[in-house]
CSV table of C-alpha atoms and ligand atoms in Angstrom, one decimal:
chain,number,residue,atom,x,y,z
A,1,MET,CA,-18.3,-30.0,6.8
A,2,ILE,CA,-16.6,-26.9,5.4
A,3,ILE,CA,-15.4,-24.7,8.3
A,4,ALA,CA,-13.8,-21.3,7.4
A,5,GLY,CA,-12.5,-18.5,9.5
A,6,ASN,CA,-12.6,-15.0,8.1
A,7,PHE,CA,-10.1,-12.7,10.0
A,8,LYS,CA,-11.2,-9.6,8.0
A,9,THR,CA,-8.8,-6.7,9.1
A,10,ASN,CA,-7.8,-8.5,12.3
A,11,HIS,CA,-4.6,-10.1,13.6
A,12,THR,CA,-1.2,-8.9,12.6
A,13,ARG,CA,1.3,-10.9,10.5
A,14,SER,CA,2.9,-12.2,13.6
A,15,SER,CA,-0.2,-13.2,15.4
A,16,THR,CA,-1.6,-14.8,12.2
A,17,PHE,CA,1.5,-16.9,11.8
A,18,SER,CA,1.4,-18.1,15.5
A,19,TYR,CA,-2.3,-18.8,15.2
A,20,CYS,CA,-1.8,-20.9,12.0
A,21,LYS,CA,1.1,-22.8,13.4
A,22,GLU,CA,-0.9,-23.7,16.5
A,23,LEU,CA,-4.0,-24.5,14.6
A,24,ASP,CA,-2.1,-26.9,12.4
A,25,SER,CA,-0.6,-28.6,15.5
A,26,LEU,CA,-4.1,-29.0,17.1
A,27,LEU,CA,-5.7,-30.4,14.0
A,28,GLY,CA,-5.2,-34.0,12.8
A,29,ALA,CA,-6.6,-35.8,9.8
A,30,GLN,CA,-10.1,-34.4,10.4
A,31,LYS,CA,-13.1,-35.1,8.1
A,32,SER,CA,-13.9,-31.4,7.7
A,33,GLU,CA,-12.2,-29.0,5.2
A,34,VAL,CA,-10.9,-26.2,7.3
A,35,TYR,CA,-9.9,-22.8,5.8
A,36,VAL,CA,-8.4,-19.6,7.3
A,37,PHE,CA,-8.7,-16.3,5.5
A,38,PRO,CA,-6.1,-13.9,7.0
A,39,SER,CA,-5.7,-10.2,6.1
A,40,MET,CA,-3.7,-9.5,3.0
A,41,CYS,CA,-0.4,-8.5,4.6
A,42,ALA,CA,-0.5,-11.5,6.9
A,43,LEU,CA,-0.9,-14.2,4.2
A,44,PRO,CA,1.4,-17.1,4.9
A,45,TYR,CA,2.4,-19.8,2.4
A,46,ASP,CA,-0.4,-22.3,2.1
A,47,ASP,CA,1.7,-25.2,3.3
A,48,PHE,CA,-0.1,-26.3,6.4
A,49,ALA,CA,-0.8,-30.0,6.8
A,50,HIS,CA,-4.4,-29.8,8.1
A,51,PHE,CA,-6.0,-26.7,6.7
A,52,SER,CA,-5.9,-24.3,3.8
A,53,ILE,CA,-5.3,-20.6,3.5
A,54,GLY,CA,-7.6,-18.4,1.5
A,55,VAL,CA,-7.6,-14.7,0.4
A,56,GLN,CA,-10.4,-12.4,1.3
A,57,ASN,CA,-10.3,-10.6,-2.0
A,58,ALA,CA,-8.3,-10.3,-5.2
A,59,TYR,CA,-8.5,-8.3,-8.4
A,60,PRO,CA,-9.4,-10.3,-11.6
A,61,ALA,CA,-6.0,-10.0,-13.3
A,62,CYS,CA,-2.7,-11.8,-13.2
A,63,ASN,CA,-0.9,-8.5,-12.4
A,64,GLY,CA,-1.1,-4.9,-13.5
A,65,ALA,CA,-1.9,-1.4,-12.5
A,66,TYR,CA,-4.5,-2.0,-9.8
A,67,SER,CA,-3.2,-0.1,-6.7
A,68,GLY,CA,-4.2,-1.6,-3.4
A,69,GLU,CA,-5.2,-4.9,-4.9
A,70,ILE,CA,-3.5,-8.3,-5.4
A,71,GLY,CA,-3.8,-10.5,-8.4
A,72,LEU,CA,-3.4,-14.1,-9.4
A,73,GLU,CA,0.4,-13.9,-9.5
A,74,GLN,CA,0.8,-12.9,-5.9
A,75,ILE,CA,-1.7,-15.5,-4.7
A,76,GLN,CA,-0.1,-18.3,-6.7
A,77,GLU,CA,3.4,-17.5,-5.4
A,78,LEU,CA,2.1,-18.3,-1.9
A,79,GLY,CA,0.6,-21.6,-3.1
A,80,ILE,CA,-2.9,-20.3,-2.3
A,81,ASN,CA,-5.8,-21.7,-4.2
A,82,THR,CA,-8.8,-20.3,-2.4
A,83,LEU,CA,-10.5,-17.0,-2.8
A,84,MET,CA,-13.5,-15.3,-1.2
A,85,ILE,CA,-15.6,-13.1,-3.5
A,86,GLY,CA,-18.4,-10.6,-2.7
A,87,HIS,CA,-18.3,-10.4,1.1
A,88,SER,CA,-21.0,-8.0,2.2
A,89,GLU,CA,-18.4,-5.7,3.7
A,90,ARG,CA,-16.8,-5.3,0.3
A,91,ARG,CA,-20.2,-4.9,-1.4
A,92,LEU,CA,-21.3,-2.3,1.1
A,93,ILE,CA,-18.2,-0.4,2.2
A,94,LEU,CA,-16.2,-0.7,-1.0
A,95,LYS,CA,-19.2,-0.6,-3.3
A,96,GLU,CA,-18.3,-3.9,-5.1
A,97,ASP,CA,-21.2,-4.7,-7.4
A,98,ASP,CA,-22.6,-8.0,-8.9
A,99,GLU,CA,-20.8,-7.2,-12.1
A,100,LEU,CA,-17.4,-7.0,-10.5
A,101,CYS,CA,-18.1,-10.1,-8.4
A,102,LYS,CA,-19.0,-12.0,-11.6
A,103,ARG,CA,-15.8,-10.8,-13.3
A,104,LYS,CA,-13.8,-12.1,-10.4
A,105,PHE,CA,-15.6,-15.4,-10.4
A,106,ASP,CA,-15.1,-15.8,-14.2
A,107,PHE,CA,-11.5,-14.9,-14.0
A,108,PHE,CA,-10.4,-17.0,-11.0
A,109,SER,CA,-12.6,-20.0,-11.8
A,110,GLN,CA,-10.7,-20.2,-15.1
A,111,TYR,CA,-7.6,-21.0,-13.1
A,112,GLY,CA,-9.3,-23.7,-11.0
A,113,MET,CA,-9.4,-21.8,-7.8
A,114,ASN,CA,-11.7,-22.7,-4.9
A,115,VAL,CA,-14.2,-19.8,-4.7
A,116,PHE,CA,-16.2,-18.9,-1.6
A,117,PHE,CA,-18.9,-16.7,-3.1
A,118,CYS,CA,-20.7,-14.7,-0.5
A,119,ILE,CA,-24.3,-13.6,-0.8
A,120,GLY,CA,-26.9,-12.3,1.6
A,121,GLU,CA,-29.9,-10.1,2.1
A,122,ASP,CA,-30.4,-7.0,4.3
A,123,LEU,CA,-33.0,-6.8,6.9
A,124,GLN,CA,-35.4,-4.8,4.7
A,125,ALA,CA,-35.4,-7.5,2.1
A,126,ARG,CA,-36.2,-10.2,4.7
A,127,ARG,CA,-39.0,-8.0,6.1
A,128,ASP,CA,-40.4,-7.6,2.5
A,129,ALA,CA,-40.1,-11.3,1.8
A,130,ARG,CA,-37.7,-10.6,-1.1
A,131,VAL,CA,-34.9,-12.9,0.2
A,132,LEU,CA,-35.0,-15.3,-2.7
A,133,ASP,CA,-35.1,-12.5,-5.3
A,134,VAL,CA,-32.0,-10.8,-3.7
A,135,LEU,CA,-30.0,-14.1,-3.5
A,136,ALA,CA,-31.0,-15.2,-7.0
A,137,SER,CA,-29.9,-11.9,-8.4
A,138,GLN,CA,-26.5,-12.0,-6.6
A,139,LEU,CA,-26.0,-15.5,-8.1
A,140,LYS,CA,-27.2,-14.5,-11.6
A,141,SER,CA,-24.6,-15.4,-14.2
A,142,ILE,CA,-22.4,-17.3,-11.8
A,143,ASP,CA,-21.8,-20.9,-13.0
A,144,LEU,CA,-23.4,-22.9,-10.2
A,145,ASP,CA,-22.0,-26.1,-11.7
A,146,TYR,CA,-18.5,-24.9,-11.1
A,147,SER,CA,-17.1,-27.8,-9.0
A,148,ARG,CA,-14.9,-25.6,-6.8
A,149,LEU,CA,-17.7,-23.2,-5.8
A,150,VAL,CA,-18.9,-22.9,-2.2
A,151,VAL,CA,-21.8,-20.4,-1.7
A,152,ALA,CA,-21.6,-18.7,1.6
A,153,TYR,CA,-25.0,-17.5,2.7
A,154,GLU,CA,-24.5,-14.6,5.1
A,155,PRO,CA,-27.6,-12.5,5.9
A,156,ILE,CA,-26.2,-9.0,6.3
A,157,TRP,CA,-28.2,-8.3,9.5
A,158,ALA,CA,-26.6,-11.3,11.2
A,159,ILE,CA,-22.9,-10.5,10.4
A,160,GLY,CA,-21.0,-9.3,13.5
A,161,THR,CA,-24.2,-8.5,15.4
A,162,GLY,CA,-24.3,-11.5,17.7
A,163,VAL,CA,-27.7,-12.3,16.4
A,164,SER,CA,-27.6,-15.3,14.1
A,165,ALA,CA,-30.5,-16.2,11.8
A,166,SER,CA,-32.8,-18.7,13.4
A,167,LEU,CA,-32.3,-22.4,12.6
A,168,GLU,CA,-35.6,-22.4,10.7
A,169,GLU,CA,-34.5,-19.4,8.6
A,170,ILE,CA,-31.1,-20.9,7.8
A,171,LYS,CA,-32.6,-24.3,6.9
A,172,GLU,CA,-35.3,-22.8,4.6
A,173,THR,CA,-32.9,-20.4,2.9
A,174,HIS,CA,-30.4,-23.1,2.3
A,175,ARG,CA,-33.1,-25.3,0.9
A,176,LEU,CA,-34.1,-22.6,-1.6
A,177,LEU,CA,-30.5,-22.1,-2.5
A,178,LYS,CA,-30.1,-25.8,-3.2
A,179,GLU,CA,-33.2,-25.7,-5.3
A,180,LEU,CA,-31.7,-22.8,-7.3
A,181,GLY,CA,-28.8,-25.2,-8.1
A,182,CYS,CA,-26.1,-24.4,-5.5
A,183,LYS,CA,-24.2,-27.6,-4.7
A,184,LYS,CA,-22.4,-26.5,-1.5
A,185,VAL,CA,-23.9,-23.9,0.8
A,186,ILE,CA,-22.4,-22.8,4.1
A,187,TYR,CA,-23.8,-20.3,6.6
A,188,GLY,CA,-22.2,-17.2,8.1
A,189,GLY,CA,-23.5,-14.6,10.5
A,190,SER,CA,-22.7,-14.7,14.2
A,191,VAL,CA,-21.7,-18.3,14.3
A,192,SER,CA,-20.1,-19.2,17.6
A,193,GLU,CA,-19.1,-22.2,19.6
A,194,GLY,CA,-22.6,-21.8,21.2
A,195,ASN,CA,-24.7,-22.3,18.0
A,196,ALA,CA,-22.3,-23.9,15.4
A,197,LYS,CA,-23.3,-27.5,16.1
A,198,ASP,CA,-27.0,-26.9,15.8
A,199,ILE,CA,-26.4,-25.0,12.5
A,200,MET,CA,-24.1,-27.6,11.1
A,201,ASN,CA,-26.6,-30.3,12.0
A,202,LEU,CA,-29.3,-28.8,9.8
A,203,GLU,CA,-30.3,-30.4,6.6
A,204,TYR,CA,-28.9,-28.4,3.5
A,205,VAL,CA,-26.1,-26.9,5.5
A,206,ASP,CA,-22.6,-27.9,4.4
A,207,GLY,CA,-20.6,-25.9,6.8
A,208,VAL,CA,-20.0,-22.4,8.4
A,209,LEU,CA,-18.1,-19.2,7.7
A,210,VAL,CA,-17.0,-17.8,11.0
A,211,GLY,CA,-15.9,-14.1,11.5
A,212,GLY,CA,-15.5,-12.9,15.1
A,213,ALA,CA,-15.4,-16.3,16.8
A,214,SER,CA,-12.6,-17.4,14.5
A,215,LEU,CA,-10.2,-14.7,15.8
A,216,ASP,CA,-9.8,-16.7,19.0
A,217,LEU,CA,-8.1,-20.0,18.3
A,218,LYS,CA,-9.7,-21.9,21.1
A,219,ARG,CA,-13.2,-20.8,20.0
A,220,PHE,CA,-12.5,-21.7,16.3
A,221,TYR,CA,-11.0,-25.0,17.3
A,222,GLN,CA,-14.2,-25.8,19.3
A,223,ILE,CA,-16.3,-25.1,16.3
A,224,ILE,CA,-14.1,-27.4,14.2
A,225,GLN,CA,-14.5,-30.1,16.8
A,226,GLN,CA,-18.2,-29.7,16.7
A,227,GLY,CA,-18.1,-30.2,12.9
A,228,GLU,CA,-16.2,-33.4,13.4
A,229,GLU,CA,-19.1,-34.8,15.5
A,230,ILE,CA,-21.6,-34.4,12.7
B,1,PEP,C1,-18.3,-12.8,8.3
B,1,PEP,O1,-17.9,-11.7,8.3
B,1,PEP,O2,-18.1,-13.6,7.3
B,1,PEP,C2,-19.0,-13.3,9.5
B,1,PEP,C3,-19.8,-14.3,9.4
B,1,PEP,O3,-18.8,-12.5,10.6
B,1,PEP,P1,-19.4,-12.9,12.1
B,1,PEP,O4,-19.2,-14.4,12.3
B,1,PEP,O5,-18.5,-12.0,13.0
B,1,PEP,O6,-20.8,-12.5,12.1
């Protein structure tokens, strides 16, 4: 399983560092790949024994005049090799479009980075039965054969709402994404220690991306343990 925690704009540098240290001491040689995506100013060196650090966003350049952004040089200095692209909060709040997401994917994949590429439909698209069209267009021009690509399916209406997609909806959407050619697909949207096991047990699901529930180390650790039982 792939189990990732997205801290968004939560935790300080100090609380992130203690969290990561404690997580590393709790984890052993687990089967799952575990990732933590801290906020930018709290990024530690990626030198933990049992999990990897990822960045929630970066600009597609090595360095340059892109105020407020970080580039490849800053990421590499920390030994980080994992990047999230296209989280719905960036798409909606920061108006990041498919074209910019594609530029990020093309740039960072050239350097062999692990890419967590986030896609997801809004409630209207689900009501109008346009889910597959929306997801396919978000993935358009992304090389789905890139071996370090993880597609994170996160229905927008399920993020941070406490209402996850149903198991049937998750399974069916992941099945369609696999049919489209996605190799690894993880689910995100109100995953908690209460539903993670059932979600990870589903066919076509390769793991979970956890927001709110990852902020609490005990809850995130429980989810990781559930992944180990699968
Ligand atoms: C996320 O933001 O990636 C996410 C899945 O959030 P939450 O688990 O809080 O819904």
